[in-house]
Short mmCIF file of C-alpha atoms in Angstrom, two decimals:
data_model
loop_
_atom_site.label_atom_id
_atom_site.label_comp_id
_atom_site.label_asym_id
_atom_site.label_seq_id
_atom_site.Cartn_x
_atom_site.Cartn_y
_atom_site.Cartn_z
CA UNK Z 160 -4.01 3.66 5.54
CA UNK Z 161 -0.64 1.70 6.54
CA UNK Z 162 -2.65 -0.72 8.84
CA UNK Z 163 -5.66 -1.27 6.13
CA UNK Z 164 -2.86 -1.64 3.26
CA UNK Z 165 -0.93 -4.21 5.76
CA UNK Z 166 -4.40 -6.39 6.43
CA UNK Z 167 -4.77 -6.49 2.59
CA UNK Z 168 -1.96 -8.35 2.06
CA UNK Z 169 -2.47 -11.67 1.31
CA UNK Z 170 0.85 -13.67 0.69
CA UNK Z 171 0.99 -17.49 0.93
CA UNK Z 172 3.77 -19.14 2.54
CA UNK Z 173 7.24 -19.23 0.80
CA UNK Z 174 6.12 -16.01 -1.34
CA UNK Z 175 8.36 -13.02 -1.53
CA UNK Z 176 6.62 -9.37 -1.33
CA UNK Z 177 8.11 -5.77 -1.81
CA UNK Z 178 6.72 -2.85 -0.53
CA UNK Z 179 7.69 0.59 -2.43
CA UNK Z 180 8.62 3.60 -0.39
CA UNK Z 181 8.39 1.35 3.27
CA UNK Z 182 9.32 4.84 5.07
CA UNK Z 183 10.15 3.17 8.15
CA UNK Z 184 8.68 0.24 7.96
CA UNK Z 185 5.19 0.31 9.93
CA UNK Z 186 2.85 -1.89 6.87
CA UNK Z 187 6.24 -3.93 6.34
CA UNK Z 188 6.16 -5.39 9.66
CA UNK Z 189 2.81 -5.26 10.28
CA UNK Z 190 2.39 -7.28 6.86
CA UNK Z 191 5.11 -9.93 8.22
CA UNK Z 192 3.64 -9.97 11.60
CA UNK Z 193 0.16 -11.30 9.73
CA UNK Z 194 1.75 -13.56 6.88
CA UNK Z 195 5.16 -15.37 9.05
CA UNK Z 196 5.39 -17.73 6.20
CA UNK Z 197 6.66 -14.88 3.26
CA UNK Z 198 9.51 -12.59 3.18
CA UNK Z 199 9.35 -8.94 3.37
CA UNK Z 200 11.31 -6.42 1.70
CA UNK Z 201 11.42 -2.67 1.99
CA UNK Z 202 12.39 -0.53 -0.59
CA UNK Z 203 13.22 3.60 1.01
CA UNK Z 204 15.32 6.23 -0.81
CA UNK Z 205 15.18 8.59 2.21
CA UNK Z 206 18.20 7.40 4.08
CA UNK Z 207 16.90 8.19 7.79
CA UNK Z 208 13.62 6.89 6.96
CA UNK Z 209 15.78 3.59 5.50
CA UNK Z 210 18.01 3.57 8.87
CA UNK Z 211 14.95 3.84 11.45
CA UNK Z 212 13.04 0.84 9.14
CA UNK Z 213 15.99 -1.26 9.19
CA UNK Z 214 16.42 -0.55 12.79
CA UNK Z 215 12.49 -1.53 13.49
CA UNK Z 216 13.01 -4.47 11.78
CA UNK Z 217 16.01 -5.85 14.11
CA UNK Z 218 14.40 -4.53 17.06
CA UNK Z 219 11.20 -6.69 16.42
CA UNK Z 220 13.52 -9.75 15.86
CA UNK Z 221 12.26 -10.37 11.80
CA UNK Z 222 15.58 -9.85 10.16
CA UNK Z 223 15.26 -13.36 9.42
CA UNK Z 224 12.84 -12.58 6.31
CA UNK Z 225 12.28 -8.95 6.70
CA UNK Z 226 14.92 -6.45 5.25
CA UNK Z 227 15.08 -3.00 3.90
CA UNK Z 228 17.06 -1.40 0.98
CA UNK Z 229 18.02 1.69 -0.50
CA UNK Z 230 16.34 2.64 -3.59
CA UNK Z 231 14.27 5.33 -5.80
CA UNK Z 232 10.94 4.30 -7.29
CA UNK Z 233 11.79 7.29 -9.80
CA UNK Z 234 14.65 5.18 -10.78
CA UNK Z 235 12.56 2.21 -11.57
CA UNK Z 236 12.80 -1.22 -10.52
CA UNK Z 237 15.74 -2.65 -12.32
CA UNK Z 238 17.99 -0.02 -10.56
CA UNK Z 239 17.19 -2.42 -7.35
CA UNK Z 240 18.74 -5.64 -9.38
CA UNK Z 241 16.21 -7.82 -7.51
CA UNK Z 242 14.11 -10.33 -9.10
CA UNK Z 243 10.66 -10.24 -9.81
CA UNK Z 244 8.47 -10.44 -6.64
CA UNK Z 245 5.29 -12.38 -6.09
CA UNK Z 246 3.29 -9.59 -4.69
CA UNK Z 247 4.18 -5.91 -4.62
CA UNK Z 248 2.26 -2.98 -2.09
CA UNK Z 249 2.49 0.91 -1.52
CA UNK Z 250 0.37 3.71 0.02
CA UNK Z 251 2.22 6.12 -2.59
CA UNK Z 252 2.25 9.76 -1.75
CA UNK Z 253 -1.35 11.61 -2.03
CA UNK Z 254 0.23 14.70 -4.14
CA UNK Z 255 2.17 15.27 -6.83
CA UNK Z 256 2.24 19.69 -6.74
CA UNK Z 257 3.24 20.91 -4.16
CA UNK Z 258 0.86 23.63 -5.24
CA UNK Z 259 -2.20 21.85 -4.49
CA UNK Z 260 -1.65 21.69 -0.88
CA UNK Z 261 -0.20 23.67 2.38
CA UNK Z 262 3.35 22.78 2.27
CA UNK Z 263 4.03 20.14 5.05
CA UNK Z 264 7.28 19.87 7.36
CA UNK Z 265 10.23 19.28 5.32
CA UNK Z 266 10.47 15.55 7.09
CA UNK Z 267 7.24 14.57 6.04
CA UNK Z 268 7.77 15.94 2.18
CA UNK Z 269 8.26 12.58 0.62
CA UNK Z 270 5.65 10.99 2.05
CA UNK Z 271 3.01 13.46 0.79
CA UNK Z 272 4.42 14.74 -2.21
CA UNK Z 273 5.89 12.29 -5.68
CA UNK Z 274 7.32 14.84 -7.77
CA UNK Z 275 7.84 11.95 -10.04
CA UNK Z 276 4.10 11.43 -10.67
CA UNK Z 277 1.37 8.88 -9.97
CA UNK Z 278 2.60 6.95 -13.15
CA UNK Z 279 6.04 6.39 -12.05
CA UNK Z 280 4.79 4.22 -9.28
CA UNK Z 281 2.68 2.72 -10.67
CA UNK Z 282 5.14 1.27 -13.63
CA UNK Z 283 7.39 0.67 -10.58
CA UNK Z 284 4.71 -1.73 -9.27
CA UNK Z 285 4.06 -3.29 -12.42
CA UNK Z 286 7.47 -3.89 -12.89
CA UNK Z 287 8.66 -5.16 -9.65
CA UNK Z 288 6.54 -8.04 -9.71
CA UNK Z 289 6.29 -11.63 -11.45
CA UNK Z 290 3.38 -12.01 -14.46
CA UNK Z 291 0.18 -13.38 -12.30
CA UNK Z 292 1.61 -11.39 -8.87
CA UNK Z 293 -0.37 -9.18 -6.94
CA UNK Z 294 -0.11 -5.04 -7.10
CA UNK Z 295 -1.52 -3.55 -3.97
CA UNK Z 296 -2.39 -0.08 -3.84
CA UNK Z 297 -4.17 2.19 -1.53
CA UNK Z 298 -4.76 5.77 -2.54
CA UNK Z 299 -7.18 8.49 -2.74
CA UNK Z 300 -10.67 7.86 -4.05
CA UNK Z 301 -10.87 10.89 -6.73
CA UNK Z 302 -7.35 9.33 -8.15
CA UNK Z 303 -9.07 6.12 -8.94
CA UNK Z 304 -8.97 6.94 -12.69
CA UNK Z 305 -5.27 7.81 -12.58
CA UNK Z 306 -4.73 3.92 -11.04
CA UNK Z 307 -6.84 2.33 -13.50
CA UNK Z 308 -5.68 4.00 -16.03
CA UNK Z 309 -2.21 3.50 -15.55
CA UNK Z 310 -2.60 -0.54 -14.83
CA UNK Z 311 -4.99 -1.09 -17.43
CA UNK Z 312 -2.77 -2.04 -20.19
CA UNK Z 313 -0.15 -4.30 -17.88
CA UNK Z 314 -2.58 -5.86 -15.40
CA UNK Z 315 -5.71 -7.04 -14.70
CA UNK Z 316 -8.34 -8.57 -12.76
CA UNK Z 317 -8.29 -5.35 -10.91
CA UNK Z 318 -10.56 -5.10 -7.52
CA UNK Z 319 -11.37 -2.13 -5.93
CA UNK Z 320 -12.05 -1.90 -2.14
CA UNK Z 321 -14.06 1.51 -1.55
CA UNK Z 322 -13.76 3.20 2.36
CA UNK Z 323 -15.99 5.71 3.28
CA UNK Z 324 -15.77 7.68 6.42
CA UNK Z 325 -19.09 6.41 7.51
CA UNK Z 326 -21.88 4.65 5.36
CA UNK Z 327 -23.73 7.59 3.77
CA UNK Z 328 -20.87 9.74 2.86
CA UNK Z 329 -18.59 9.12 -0.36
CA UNK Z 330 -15.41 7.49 0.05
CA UNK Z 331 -12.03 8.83 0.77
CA UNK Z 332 -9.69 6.20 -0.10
CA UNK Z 333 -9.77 3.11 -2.38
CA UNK Z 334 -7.71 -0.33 -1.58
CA UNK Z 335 -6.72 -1.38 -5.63
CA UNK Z 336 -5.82 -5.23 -6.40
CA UNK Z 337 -4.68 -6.03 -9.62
CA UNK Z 338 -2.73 -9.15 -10.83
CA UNK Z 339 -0.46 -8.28 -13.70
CA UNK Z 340 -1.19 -10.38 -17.03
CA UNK Z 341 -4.66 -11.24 -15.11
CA UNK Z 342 -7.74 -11.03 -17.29
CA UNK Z 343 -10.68 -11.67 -15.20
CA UNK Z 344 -13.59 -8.61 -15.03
CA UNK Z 345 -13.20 -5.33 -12.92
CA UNK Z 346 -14.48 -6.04 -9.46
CA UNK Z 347 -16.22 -3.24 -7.36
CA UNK Z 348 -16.33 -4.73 -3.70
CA UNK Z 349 -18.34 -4.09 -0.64
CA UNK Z 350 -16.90 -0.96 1.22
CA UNK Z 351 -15.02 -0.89 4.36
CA UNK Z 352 -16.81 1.41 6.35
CA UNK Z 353 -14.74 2.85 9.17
CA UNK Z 354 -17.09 4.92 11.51
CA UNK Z 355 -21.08 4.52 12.69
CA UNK Z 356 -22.74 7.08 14.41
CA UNK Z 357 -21.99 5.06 17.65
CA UNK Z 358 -20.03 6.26 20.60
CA UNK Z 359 -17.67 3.21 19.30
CA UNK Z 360 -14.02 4.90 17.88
CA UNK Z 361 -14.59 2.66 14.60
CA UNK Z 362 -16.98 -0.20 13.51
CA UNK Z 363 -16.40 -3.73 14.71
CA UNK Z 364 -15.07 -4.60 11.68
CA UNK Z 365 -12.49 -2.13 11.11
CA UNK Z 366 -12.07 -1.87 15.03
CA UNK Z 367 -10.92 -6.13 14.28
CA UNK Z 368 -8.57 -5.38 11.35
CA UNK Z 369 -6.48 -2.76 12.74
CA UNK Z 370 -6.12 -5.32 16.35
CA UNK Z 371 -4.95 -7.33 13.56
CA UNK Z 372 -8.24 -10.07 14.77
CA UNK Z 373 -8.84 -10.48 10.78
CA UNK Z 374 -7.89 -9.99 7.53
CA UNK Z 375 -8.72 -7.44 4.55
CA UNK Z 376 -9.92 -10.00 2.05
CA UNK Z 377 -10.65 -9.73 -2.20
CA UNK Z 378 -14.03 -11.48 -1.94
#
């Protein structure tokens, strides 16, 4: 999911993206690593996730227009006092009971389980960037009508990337685009299909986007 959300992103040079809950910092710098013209920022409220991301960052020399801050998406954006950003992106934790799954490690917690809800980051997102940026989502499939439910009354010209396992089973995930004030039609796009019944790990495609060899595009 990190590398697939990181391929998706799509920032033009000079453009300024946040990522919400950047752990420690894997689709941050692999987003940088494949757009070197924007900036990069990282918002974490888990403070050793926070000091390991900020610690990546330096150690792959991209403190120069990477950086990562404190910050709760529970609190909402204007807790951050940033400015709007051109493009915002999150994998957002799969579960919101605790109930509904087998408890995991107490480390990993936060990045399974928003006690604050679906909706809370999603009015995060909407709120963190500029009207006509880019939210970037990815998710699980059967929450699809949460997303579009939540972003359908602050953004538009919403996209939806389906991936499936392997081409004749259902998908898993879904990659969401929406641009916030944007009023073109829904778009359902070609799935990503990760596996074939090949000895191959993944298909060529998805075998080239995680090598970082191409991009995760919105056509």
């Amino acid at each position: 999911d990190a590398a697939r959300l990181a391929a998706a992103c799509d920032a033009k040079p000079g453009e300024r993206v946040l990522e919400a809950g950047c752990g420690v910092g894997a689709v941050l710098l692999a987003a940088a690593a494949r757009r070197p013209g924007a900036r990069f920022t990282g918002v974490e409220r888990d403070a050793r996730a926070l000091a390991l991301a900020k610690e990546n960052i330096a150690l792959n020399g991209m403190d120069d227009r990477v950086a990562a801050v404190g910050g709760d998406v529970a609190a909402g954006f204007r807790t951050l006092g940033l400015p709007p950003f051109d493009a915002v992106q999150a994998n957002p934790p799969f579960f919101d009971d605790a109930n509904t799954l087998r408890g995991p490690h107490p480390a990993r917690k936060d990045a399974y389980i928003a006690p604050e809800g679906l909706a809370a980051w999603l009015d995060f997102l909407v709120k963190a960037v500029r009207e006509g940026g880019t939210i970037t989502l990815v998710h699980r499939a059967d929450r699809l009508g949460d997303i579009l439910g939540g972003l359908a009354s602050k953004a538009g010209s919403i996209c939806i990337r389906p991936i499936q396992p392997f081409a004749d089973q259902p998908a898993k995930r879904v990659l969401v685009r929406a641009i916030k004030t944007g009023k073109a039609p829904l778009k359902l796009l070609p799935a990503l299909v990760l596996h074939d019944r090949s000895e191959a790990k993944h298909t060529a495609r998805t075998e080239a986007i995680l090598r970082g060899e191409v991009a995760l595009d919105w056509t």
